[in-house]
Amino acid sequence: MHFLLILCIVIIRCTCQAVGSNIMDALRIQRDIAMNITIDQCLWPAIDMSTSYFKGNYSAGRISHAGDVLMMGYKRLSVDIYWNPLLMEWQLCPITANAIVSTDNYTDYTCDPTQRLSHFMSTVNQYLVASEVGRDSSRTDLTTIIFNIHQQNTSITTTNLSSTTQSLSDILIQSISPTIHYNSRIYTPYNLTVDRINTTASFFSHGQEPYFPLNDSQEIWPTWLYLIDKRVQLLIGLGTVDPTLTYFFTQEDKNLIFDAHSIGGYMNTTEYSDQLSDAQCEAGHQSWAFIPKISLLSMNENINKAISCNYSPLFMHAKDSTSLNTNIASTLWSWDIDEPDSYDSSMRCTVMQTSTGRWKVNDCSESLPIACRRVTNPNEWIITTESYNYDELTAHICPDDYIPDVPRVSSQNTLLHEYMIAHNIASTHEKVWLNLNMAFHGESCWVVGAYATCWWLTLNSVEYLGLIKTSIVAGVIILTLVGIFTWIKCSKFWRKRNFNSRKAMVKAMLDRCEYTTVPA
């Protein structure tokens, strides 16, 4: 078991290296600085698994590598599943298993009769286990799976009918294993309902207020860090549901799976056009903002526009794995190409380039203006007129009600760059300070503020201590069992030895006796 976990972690790291170490570092930094953002405001790169990954190939090999898209950096999977009313089971393939047919979309449409939805979920589970807190926290993240429910058209005869029905929730619960502390990895509608009863005791306990102020009409969602602290890694929701579906959702299904409107459904928040309007861009702050049906073949400038407005893209088509990797790079709204490049120990601080709005590492001793954002409105930014080195970044440098900060989401970055353009900052400065630097005690650990630390370094140490304690307890139990087993075996051996000794002694005594024969 431990060997398989190590193998999964190695595979994840190798896949991430294939994507690019700079890109993976940049994605992790984007994740970390947004940890206090509510999850409905975060950027979730999404992929349609049917059109971009499977593309008609539902073989065992293809399904077993479905977790590769999660390793690449996709965080939301749109998955088509089909209910077979005769076999009473959930399948990934839209046609009867063990069939190859010709369709308009694919030349070969292949289904493996041994592969079911449970096999796909087991592949997802392998990724979650390998990247959970305490094993590889630097890559821990939330994953959302959206199931689009269909009725399978089948001509199976009644002789093949199954007499048992396994609910969708049963399959999901059995496929997703608990964490190393036996917590559930899945955040459910039931969990959300309970947490919303008293948010000051749940989401926002210990003064953990969300980065963006909440309004009274807004539905409250947990922050990213709140869920990770609970060891949650997975949310499951419904997308489209076939009106002819003969499967009836159980109460357990409803308690486990979010409905089509809770977490963006089929990501139909807005329609995608060649160019987003200003009004649509401003709407990127709404809950679960997605742009649906973006082809990987679309113009990069249009994709970048959507992402800069804080819309999460759903990618529908890909030619090969290379284009899937390239697409993840397009979701980077922060760092410039080949950044963060921090091999030089003096290049530990971050600047925004006034010409492009992209970030680069910089010598901390350089004197530059500082980006400050308003405390009461995180979307309002200004640039100081005076210049300072990074070590001088303190709250009193900025005007009243402003503090040095770094954009946490893409729309903030866009607003800051627009401020620079409007005030012609580029005419006097090529770059300005952002309040982001590499911590001295952690490799690739970038933090807000000079003395902060990455959350995953802290949680890793706690988890490792827990693992050590667990290992000690397990070791004591094993030694006790071994001792009891050894005592039983030894007792049996000594009893047998004593019996044989007594038997030999009696035989010797009998051999020494003299017998007298009495005539009859």
Coordinates of C-alpha atoms in Angstrom, one line a residue:
M1 CA 0.0 0.0 0.0
H2 CA 2.8 2.4 1.0
F3 CA 4.6 1.6 -2.3
L4 CA 1.5 2.4 -4.3
L5 CA 1.2 5.8 -2.5
I6 CA 4.8 6.6 -3.2
L7 CA 4.4 5.6 -6.8
C8 CA 1.3 7.9 -7.1
I9 CA 3.2 10.8 -5.6
V10 CA 6.2 10.2 -8.0
I11 CA 3.8 10.1 -11.0
I12 CA 2.1 13.3 -9.9
R13 CA 5.5 15.1 -9.6
C14 CA 6.7 13.8 -12.9
T15 CA 3.5 14.9 -14.6
C16 CA 3.8 18.3 -13.0
Q17 CA 7.4 18.6 -14.2
A18 CA 6.1 17.8 -17.7
V19 CA 3.8 20.7 -17.4
G20 CA 6.7 22.9 -16.3
S21 CA 8.1 23.6 -12.8
N22 CA 7.7 27.4 -13.2
I23 CA 4.1 26.9 -14.2
M24 CA 3.4 24.6 -11.3
D25 CA 5.1 27.0 -8.9
A26 CA 3.1 29.9 -10.3
L27 CA -0.2 27.9 -10.0
R28 CA 0.6 27.0 -6.4
I29 CA 1.3 30.6 -5.5
Q30 CA -2.0 31.7 -7.1
R31 CA -3.6 29.0 -4.9
D32 CA -1.9 30.1 -1.7
I33 CA -2.6 33.8 -2.0
A34 CA -6.3 33.1 -2.6
M35 CA -6.7 30.8 0.5
N36 CA -9.0 33.3 2.3
I37 CA -11.2 33.8 -0.8
T38 CA -14.6 32.1 -0.7
I39 CA -14.6 29.1 -3.1
D40 CA -17.3 30.6 -5.3
Q41 CA -15.0 33.5 -6.2
C42 CA -11.9 31.4 -7.0
L43 CA -10.7 30.5 -10.5
W44 CA -11.4 26.8 -11.4
P45 CA -10.0 25.6 -14.7
A46 CA -12.6 23.2 -16.0
I47 CA -12.5 20.5 -18.7
D48 CA -15.2 18.5 -20.5
M49 CA -13.9 15.0 -20.1
S50 CA -16.0 13.5 -23.0
T51 CA -14.9 15.9 -25.7
S52 CA -11.4 16.8 -24.4
Y53 CA -10.1 13.6 -22.8
F54 CA -12.0 10.4 -23.6
K55 CA -13.0 11.4 -27.1
G56 CA -14.8 8.1 -27.6
N57 CA -12.2 5.9 -26.0
Y58 CA -13.5 4.4 -22.8
S59 CA -11.0 1.6 -22.5
A60 CA -9.5 0.5 -19.2
G61 CA -6.2 2.1 -20.0
R62 CA -7.8 5.5 -20.8
I63 CA -10.0 5.5 -17.7
S64 CA -7.1 4.5 -15.5
H65 CA -5.2 7.6 -16.6
A66 CA -8.1 10.1 -16.2
G67 CA -6.4 11.5 -13.1
D68 CA -3.7 13.0 -15.4
V69 CA -5.9 16.0 -16.1
L70 CA -6.0 16.7 -12.3
M71 CA -2.2 16.5 -12.2
M72 CA -2.0 19.0 -15.1
G73 CA -3.9 21.5 -13.0
Y74 CA -7.6 21.2 -14.0
K75 CA -9.7 21.5 -10.9
R76 CA -13.2 21.0 -12.3
L77 CA -14.2 17.9 -14.3
S78 CA -17.4 17.8 -16.3
V79 CA -18.3 14.2 -16.7
D80 CA -21.1 12.6 -18.8
I81 CA -22.4 9.4 -17.1
Y82 CA -25.2 7.1 -18.4
W83 CA -27.8 5.2 -16.5
N84 CA -28.4 1.7 -17.9
P85 CA -32.0 0.9 -16.8
L86 CA -31.7 -2.8 -17.5
L87 CA -28.3 -3.5 -15.9
M88 CA -29.3 -1.0 -13.2
E89 CA -25.8 0.6 -13.2
W90 CA -23.9 3.8 -14.0
Q91 CA -21.6 3.8 -17.0
L92 CA -19.2 6.2 -18.6
C93 CA -19.9 5.1 -22.2
P94 CA -23.1 6.2 -23.9
I95 CA -23.4 2.9 -25.8
T96 CA -23.7 -0.7 -24.7
A97 CA -20.5 -2.0 -23.3
N98 CA -18.2 -4.1 -25.5
A99 CA -19.3 -2.3 -28.6
I100 CA -17.4 -0.3 -31.3
V101 CA -19.6 1.9 -33.5
S102 CA -19.1 4.7 -35.9
T103 CA -20.5 8.1 -35.0
D104 CA -20.4 11.7 -36.4
N105 CA -18.0 12.8 -33.7
Y106 CA -15.6 9.8 -33.4
T107 CA -14.4 7.2 -35.9
D108 CA -14.0 4.5 -33.2
Y109 CA -16.3 4.6 -30.2
T110 CA -15.0 2.0 -27.8
C111 CA -16.4 0.8 -24.5
D112 CA -14.8 -1.7 -22.1
P113 CA -17.4 -4.0 -20.6
T114 CA -15.4 -4.2 -17.3
Q115 CA -15.2 -0.4 -16.7
R116 CA -17.9 1.5 -14.8
L117 CA -18.2 4.8 -13.1
S118 CA -16.6 3.3 -10.0
H119 CA -13.4 2.7 -11.9
F120 CA -13.2 6.4 -12.9
M121 CA -13.9 7.5 -9.3
S122 CA -11.1 5.2 -8.1
T123 CA -8.7 7.0 -10.4
V124 CA -9.8 10.3 -8.9
N125 CA -9.3 8.9 -5.4
Q126 CA -5.7 7.9 -6.2
Y127 CA -4.9 11.5 -7.0
L128 CA -6.7 12.8 -3.9
V129 CA -4.9 10.3 -1.6
A130 CA -1.5 11.1 -3.1
S131 CA -2.0 14.9 -2.9
E132 CA -3.7 15.2 0.5
V133 CA -2.5 17.3 3.4
G134 CA 0.3 15.4 5.1
R135 CA 1.4 13.6 2.0
D136 CA 2.0 16.3 -0.6
S137 CA 0.4 19.5 0.8
S138 CA 2.2 21.6 -1.7
R139 CA -0.2 20.2 -4.3
T140 CA -3.3 19.8 -2.2
D141 CA -6.3 21.5 -3.7
L142 CA -10.1 21.3 -4.2
T143 CA -11.5 19.3 -7.0
T144 CA -15.1 19.6 -8.3
I145 CA -16.8 16.9 -10.4
I146 CA -19.9 17.8 -12.3
F147 CA -22.0 14.9 -13.5
N148 CA -24.1 15.4 -16.6
I149 CA -26.8 12.7 -16.3
H150 CA -28.1 10.8 -19.3
Q151 CA -30.3 7.8 -20.0
Q152 CA -28.5 5.1 -21.9
N153 CA -30.2 3.8 -25.0
T154 CA -29.8 0.0 -24.7
S155 CA -31.2 -3.0 -26.5
I156 CA -30.1 -5.5 -23.8
T157 CA -32.5 -8.4 -23.5
T158 CA -34.3 -9.1 -20.3
T159 CA -32.2 -12.2 -19.7
N160 CA -29.3 -9.9 -18.7
L161 CA -31.4 -7.9 -16.2
S162 CA -29.7 -7.1 -12.9
S163 CA -31.6 -7.7 -9.7
T164 CA -29.7 -5.1 -7.6
T165 CA -29.4 -1.4 -7.8
Q166 CA -26.5 0.6 -6.4
S167 CA -27.3 4.3 -5.9
L168 CA -25.0 7.0 -7.2
S169 CA -24.1 8.1 -3.7
D170 CA -23.1 4.5 -2.7
I171 CA -20.7 4.4 -5.6
L172 CA -19.1 7.7 -4.7
I173 CA -18.8 6.9 -1.0
Q174 CA -17.3 3.5 -1.7
S175 CA -14.8 4.9 -4.3
I176 CA -13.5 7.8 -2.3
S177 CA -11.5 6.6 0.7
P178 CA -11.3 8.6 4.0
T179 CA -8.3 10.7 4.9
I180 CA -5.4 9.5 7.0
H181 CA -7.4 10.8 10.0
Y182 CA -10.5 9.0 8.8
N183 CA -12.3 12.2 7.8
S184 CA -14.4 12.4 4.7
R185 CA -12.8 14.1 1.7
I186 CA -16.2 15.1 0.3
Y187 CA -17.9 18.4 1.2
T188 CA -21.7 17.9 0.9
P189 CA -24.9 20.0 0.7
Y190 CA -25.6 18.7 4.2
N191 CA -22.2 20.0 5.5
L192 CA -22.9 23.4 3.9
T193 CA -26.4 23.6 5.5
V194 CA -25.0 22.9 8.9
D195 CA -22.0 25.3 8.5
R196 CA -24.3 28.1 7.3
I197 CA -26.4 27.9 10.5
N198 CA -23.7 29.7 12.5
T199 CA -20.9 31.0 10.2
T200 CA -19.1 32.7 13.1
A201 CA -18.6 29.3 14.6
S202 CA -17.7 27.6 11.3
F203 CA -16.5 29.5 8.2
F204 CA -15.3 32.6 10.1
S205 CA -14.3 31.3 13.5
H206 CA -11.2 32.7 15.2
G207 CA -11.6 35.9 13.3
Q208 CA -11.0 34.3 9.9
E209 CA -13.0 36.8 7.9
P210 CA -13.2 36.3 4.1
Y211 CA -10.9 38.6 2.0
F212 CA -13.8 40.1 0.1
P213 CA -16.6 41.6 2.3
L214 CA -19.9 39.8 2.1
N215 CA -23.2 41.5 1.4
D216 CA -26.6 40.5 3.0
S217 CA -28.0 39.1 -0.3
Q218 CA -25.0 36.9 -1.0
E219 CA -25.0 33.2 -0.4
I220 CA -22.2 32.4 1.9
W221 CA -19.6 29.8 0.9
P222 CA -16.6 28.6 2.9
T223 CA -13.1 29.9 2.1
W224 CA -10.6 27.6 0.4
L225 CA -8.5 27.3 3.6
Y226 CA -11.5 26.4 5.8
L227 CA -12.2 23.3 3.6
I228 CA -8.5 22.3 3.4
D229 CA -8.2 22.7 7.2
K230 CA -11.1 20.2 7.4
R231 CA -9.2 17.9 5.0
V232 CA -11.9 18.3 2.3
Q233 CA -10.7 17.8 -1.3
L234 CA -13.8 17.1 -3.3
L235 CA -17.2 18.6 -4.2
I236 CA -19.7 16.8 -6.4
G237 CA -22.5 18.4 -8.3
L238 CA -25.1 17.8 -11.0
G239 CA -25.0 19.5 -14.4
T240 CA -27.6 18.7 -17.0
V241 CA -30.1 15.9 -16.2
D242 CA -31.9 14.0 -18.9
P243 CA -35.7 14.5 -18.5
T244 CA -36.3 10.9 -19.6
L245 CA -34.1 9.5 -16.8
T246 CA -35.6 6.5 -15.1
Y247 CA -33.2 6.5 -12.2
F248 CA -34.7 8.1 -9.0
F249 CA -32.3 10.1 -6.9
T250 CA -32.3 8.9 -3.3
Q251 CA -32.2 11.1 -0.2
E252 CA -28.6 10.0 0.3
D253 CA -27.8 11.2 -3.3
K254 CA -29.3 14.6 -2.4
N255 CA -27.3 14.8 0.8
L256 CA -24.1 14.1 -1.0
I257 CA -24.4 15.8 -4.4
F258 CA -25.1 19.5 -5.0
D259 CA -28.0 20.3 -7.4
A260 CA -27.5 21.9 -10.8
H261 CA -27.8 25.5 -9.4
S262 CA -25.7 25.3 -6.3
I263 CA -22.2 25.3 -7.7
G264 CA -22.6 26.7 -11.2
G265 CA -24.4 23.7 -12.6
Y266 CA -23.3 23.2 -16.2
M267 CA -21.3 26.4 -16.0
N268 CA -23.9 28.3 -18.0
T269 CA -23.5 31.6 -16.0
T270 CA -22.9 33.5 -19.2
E271 CA -22.6 32.9 -22.9
Y272 CA -19.1 33.2 -24.4
S273 CA -18.5 35.6 -27.3
D274 CA -15.5 36.7 -29.2
Q275 CA -15.1 39.6 -26.7
L276 CA -16.4 40.1 -23.2
S277 CA -18.2 43.3 -22.6
D278 CA -17.2 45.6 -19.7
A279 CA -20.5 44.6 -18.0
Q280 CA -19.7 40.9 -18.3
C281 CA -16.2 41.5 -17.0
E282 CA -17.5 43.3 -14.0
A283 CA -20.0 40.4 -13.4
G284 CA -17.0 38.1 -13.0
H285 CA -17.2 38.8 -9.3
Q286 CA -20.5 37.0 -9.1
S287 CA -20.8 33.5 -7.5
W288 CA -19.4 30.6 -9.6
A289 CA -18.7 32.7 -12.7
F290 CA -18.0 30.4 -15.6
I291 CA -17.5 30.8 -19.4
P292 CA -18.8 27.6 -21.0
K293 CA -17.7 25.8 -24.1
I294 CA -14.3 27.5 -24.8
S295 CA -12.4 25.5 -27.4
L296 CA -8.7 24.9 -26.9
L297 CA -8.5 26.1 -30.4
S298 CA -9.9 29.5 -29.6
M299 CA -7.8 32.6 -29.8
N300 CA -5.6 33.0 -26.7
E301 CA -6.4 36.6 -26.3
N302 CA -10.1 35.8 -25.9
I303 CA -9.3 33.1 -23.3
N304 CA -7.0 35.5 -21.5
K305 CA -9.7 38.1 -21.5
A306 CA -12.2 35.8 -19.8
I307 CA -9.6 34.7 -17.2
S308 CA -8.6 38.3 -16.5
C309 CA -12.2 39.0 -15.7
N310 CA -12.2 36.2 -13.1
Y311 CA -14.3 33.8 -15.2
S312 CA -13.4 30.1 -15.0
P313 CA -13.2 28.6 -18.5
L314 CA -14.6 25.2 -19.4
F315 CA -12.5 23.8 -22.2
M316 CA -14.3 21.6 -24.6
H317 CA -11.8 20.3 -27.2
A318 CA -8.2 19.3 -27.3
K319 CA -6.1 17.7 -30.0
D320 CA -3.7 15.9 -27.7
S321 CA -2.1 16.0 -24.2
T322 CA 0.2 18.7 -25.3
S323 CA -2.6 21.1 -25.9
L324 CA -4.1 20.1 -22.6
N325 CA -0.9 21.1 -20.9
T326 CA -0.6 24.3 -22.9
N327 CA -4.2 25.3 -21.9
I328 CA -3.3 25.2 -18.2
A329 CA -0.6 27.7 -18.8
S330 CA -3.3 30.1 -20.3
T331 CA -5.0 30.1 -16.9
L332 CA -2.0 31.9 -15.3
W333 CA -3.1 35.5 -14.7
S334 CA -0.2 36.5 -12.5
W335 CA 3.4 35.6 -13.3
D336 CA 5.2 36.3 -16.5
I337 CA 6.7 33.6 -18.8
D338 CA 9.4 31.5 -17.0
E339 CA 8.5 33.2 -13.6
P340 CA 9.0 32.9 -10.7
D341 CA 12.7 32.6 -11.5
S342 CA 14.2 32.6 -8.0
Y343 CA 17.5 30.8 -8.4
D344 CA 19.3 34.0 -7.4
S345 CA 19.0 34.3 -3.6
S346 CA 18.7 38.1 -3.8
M347 CA 15.7 37.8 -6.1
R348 CA 13.1 37.0 -3.5
C349 CA 10.5 39.8 -3.9
T350 CA 7.8 40.4 -6.5
V351 CA 7.1 43.3 -8.8
M352 CA 4.3 44.0 -11.3
Q353 CA 5.5 45.3 -14.7
T354 CA 3.6 48.4 -15.5
S355 CA 3.6 47.7 -19.2
T356 CA 2.0 44.2 -19.1
G357 CA 0.6 43.8 -15.6
R358 CA 2.6 40.6 -15.2
W359 CA 4.7 39.7 -12.2
K360 CA 8.5 39.0 -12.0
V361 CA 10.9 38.3 -9.2
N362 CA 13.1 41.3 -8.2
D363 CA 16.0 42.3 -5.9
C364 CA 14.4 43.3 -2.6
S365 CA 16.8 46.1 -2.1
E366 CA 15.7 48.1 -5.2
S367 CA 13.7 51.3 -4.5
L368 CA 10.3 51.3 -6.2
P369 CA 6.7 52.6 -5.7
I370 CA 4.3 50.3 -3.8
A371 CA 0.9 49.0 -4.8
C372 CA -1.7 49.6 -2.0
R373 CA -5.3 48.5 -1.8
R374 CA -8.1 49.9 0.2
V375 CA -8.9 48.0 3.3
T376 CA -12.7 48.4 3.0
N377 CA -12.7 47.7 -0.8
P378 CA -10.2 45.1 -2.0
N379 CA -10.9 46.2 -5.6
E380 CA -9.7 49.7 -5.2
W381 CA -5.9 50.2 -5.7
I382 CA -3.4 53.1 -5.8
I383 CA 0.3 53.4 -6.3
T384 CA 2.5 55.4 -3.9
T385 CA 4.3 58.5 -5.2
E386 CA 7.4 57.7 -3.2
S387 CA 9.7 54.8 -3.7
Y388 CA 10.9 52.3 -1.1
N389 CA 12.8 49.0 -0.9
Y390 CA 10.8 45.9 0.0
D391 CA 11.9 45.8 3.6
E392 CA 10.3 49.1 4.2
L393 CA 6.8 47.8 3.3
T394 CA 4.7 48.7 6.3
A395 CA 1.1 49.9 6.6
H396 CA 2.0 53.5 7.3
I397 CA 3.7 53.8 3.9
C398 CA 0.3 53.7 2.2
P399 CA -2.4 56.4 2.7
D400 CA -5.0 56.1 5.4
D401 CA -7.3 53.1 4.9
Y402 CA -4.8 51.5 2.5
I403 CA -2.3 48.7 3.0
P404 CA 0.5 47.1 0.9
D405 CA -1.0 44.1 -0.8
V406 CA -0.9 41.7 -3.8
P407 CA -3.9 40.8 -6.0
R408 CA -5.5 37.6 -4.9
V409 CA -7.7 37.0 -7.9
S410 CA -7.3 37.8 -11.6
S411 CA -9.9 40.6 -11.6
Q412 CA -8.0 42.5 -8.9
N413 CA -4.8 42.2 -11.0
T414 CA -6.7 43.7 -14.0
L415 CA -8.0 46.6 -11.9
L416 CA -4.5 47.4 -10.6
H417 CA -3.1 47.3 -14.1
E418 CA -5.9 49.5 -15.4
Y419 CA -5.1 52.0 -12.6
M420 CA -1.4 52.1 -13.8
I421 CA -2.5 52.7 -17.4
A422 CA -5.0 55.5 -16.4
H423 CA -2.3 57.3 -14.3
N424 CA 0.5 56.7 -16.8
I425 CA 2.7 55.0 -14.3
A426 CA 4.7 53.4 -17.0
S427 CA 6.1 56.8 -18.1
T428 CA 8.1 57.0 -14.8
H429 CA 8.4 53.5 -13.6
E430 CA 8.8 50.1 -15.3
K431 CA 7.6 48.2 -12.2
V432 CA 6.1 48.6 -8.8
W433 CA 6.3 46.5 -5.6
L434 CA 3.7 43.9 -4.7
N435 CA 3.5 42.6 -1.1
L436 CA 4.7 39.1 -2.0
N437 CA 8.0 37.5 -1.2
M438 CA 9.7 34.1 -0.9
A439 CA 9.9 33.0 2.8
F440 CA 13.5 32.3 3.9
H441 CA 12.5 29.0 5.6
G442 CA 10.6 27.4 2.8
E443 CA 11.6 26.3 -0.7
S444 CA 9.2 27.8 -3.3
C445 CA 7.1 29.2 -0.4
W446 CA 5.8 32.6 -1.4
V447 CA 3.9 34.6 1.2
V448 CA 2.2 38.0 1.8
G449 CA 4.4 39.9 4.3
A450 CA 8.0 39.6 5.3
Y451 CA 7.5 37.2 8.3
A452 CA 4.6 34.9 7.1
T453 CA 4.8 31.2 6.3
C454 CA 3.1 29.0 3.9
W455 CA 0.0 27.2 5.3
W456 CA 1.2 23.9 3.8
L457 CA 4.5 24.0 5.7
T458 CA 2.6 24.4 9.0
L459 CA 0.0 21.8 8.3
N460 CA 2.6 19.4 7.0
S461 CA 4.5 19.5 10.2
V462 CA 1.3 18.9 12.2
E463 CA 0.3 16.0 10.0
Y464 CA 3.8 14.5 10.2
L465 CA 3.7 14.6 14.0
G466 CA 0.3 12.9 13.8
L467 CA 1.7 10.3 11.5
I468 CA 4.6 9.7 13.9
K469 CA 2.2 9.3 16.9
T470 CA 0.0 7.0 14.8
S471 CA 3.1 5.0 13.8
I472 CA 4.2 4.7 17.5
V473 CA 0.8 3.5 18.6
A474 CA 0.6 1.0 15.7
G475 CA 4.1 -0.2 16.6
V476 CA 3.2 -0.8 20.2
I477 CA 0.1 -2.7 19.2
I478 CA 2.1 -4.8 16.8
L479 CA 4.8 -5.6 19.3
T480 CA 2.1 -6.5 21.9
L481 CA 0.5 -8.9 19.4
V482 CA 3.8 -10.4 18.5
G483 CA 4.6 -10.9 22.2
I484 CA 1.3 -12.7 22.8
F485 CA 1.8 -14.9 19.8
T486 CA 5.3 -15.7 20.9
W487 CA 4.2 -16.5 24.4
I488 CA 1.5 -18.9 23.1
K489 CA 3.9 -20.6 20.8
C490 CA 6.6 -20.9 23.5
S491 CA 4.1 -22.2 26.1
K492 CA 3.0 -24.9 23.7
F493 CA 6.6 -25.8 23.0
W494 CA 7.5 -26.1 26.7
R495 CA 4.4 -28.1 27.5
K496 CA 5.3 -30.5 24.7
R497 CA 8.9 -30.7 25.8
N498 CA 8.0 -31.3 29.5
F499 CA 5.5 -34.1 28.3
N500 CA 8.2 -35.8 26.3
S501 CA 10.7 -35.5 29.2
R502 CA 8.2 -37.1 31.6
K503 CA 7.4 -39.8 29.1
A504 CA 11.1 -40.6 28.6
M505 CA 11.6 -40.8 32.4
V506 CA 8.8 -43.2 32.9
K507 CA 10.0 -45.4 30.1
A508 CA 13.5 -45.5 31.6
M509 CA 12.1 -46.5 35.0
L510 CA 10.1 -49.3 33.5
D511 CA 13.1 -50.6 31.6
R512 CA 15.1 -50.8 34.9
C513 CA 12.4 -52.9 36.6
E514 CA 12.9 -56.8 37.0
Y515 CA 10.0 -59.0 36.2
T516 CA 9.5 -62.5 37.8
T517 CA 7.5 -65.1 35.9
V518 CA 5.1 -67.2 38.0
P519 CA 4.3 -70.6 36.6
A520 CA 0.8 -71.2 35.7

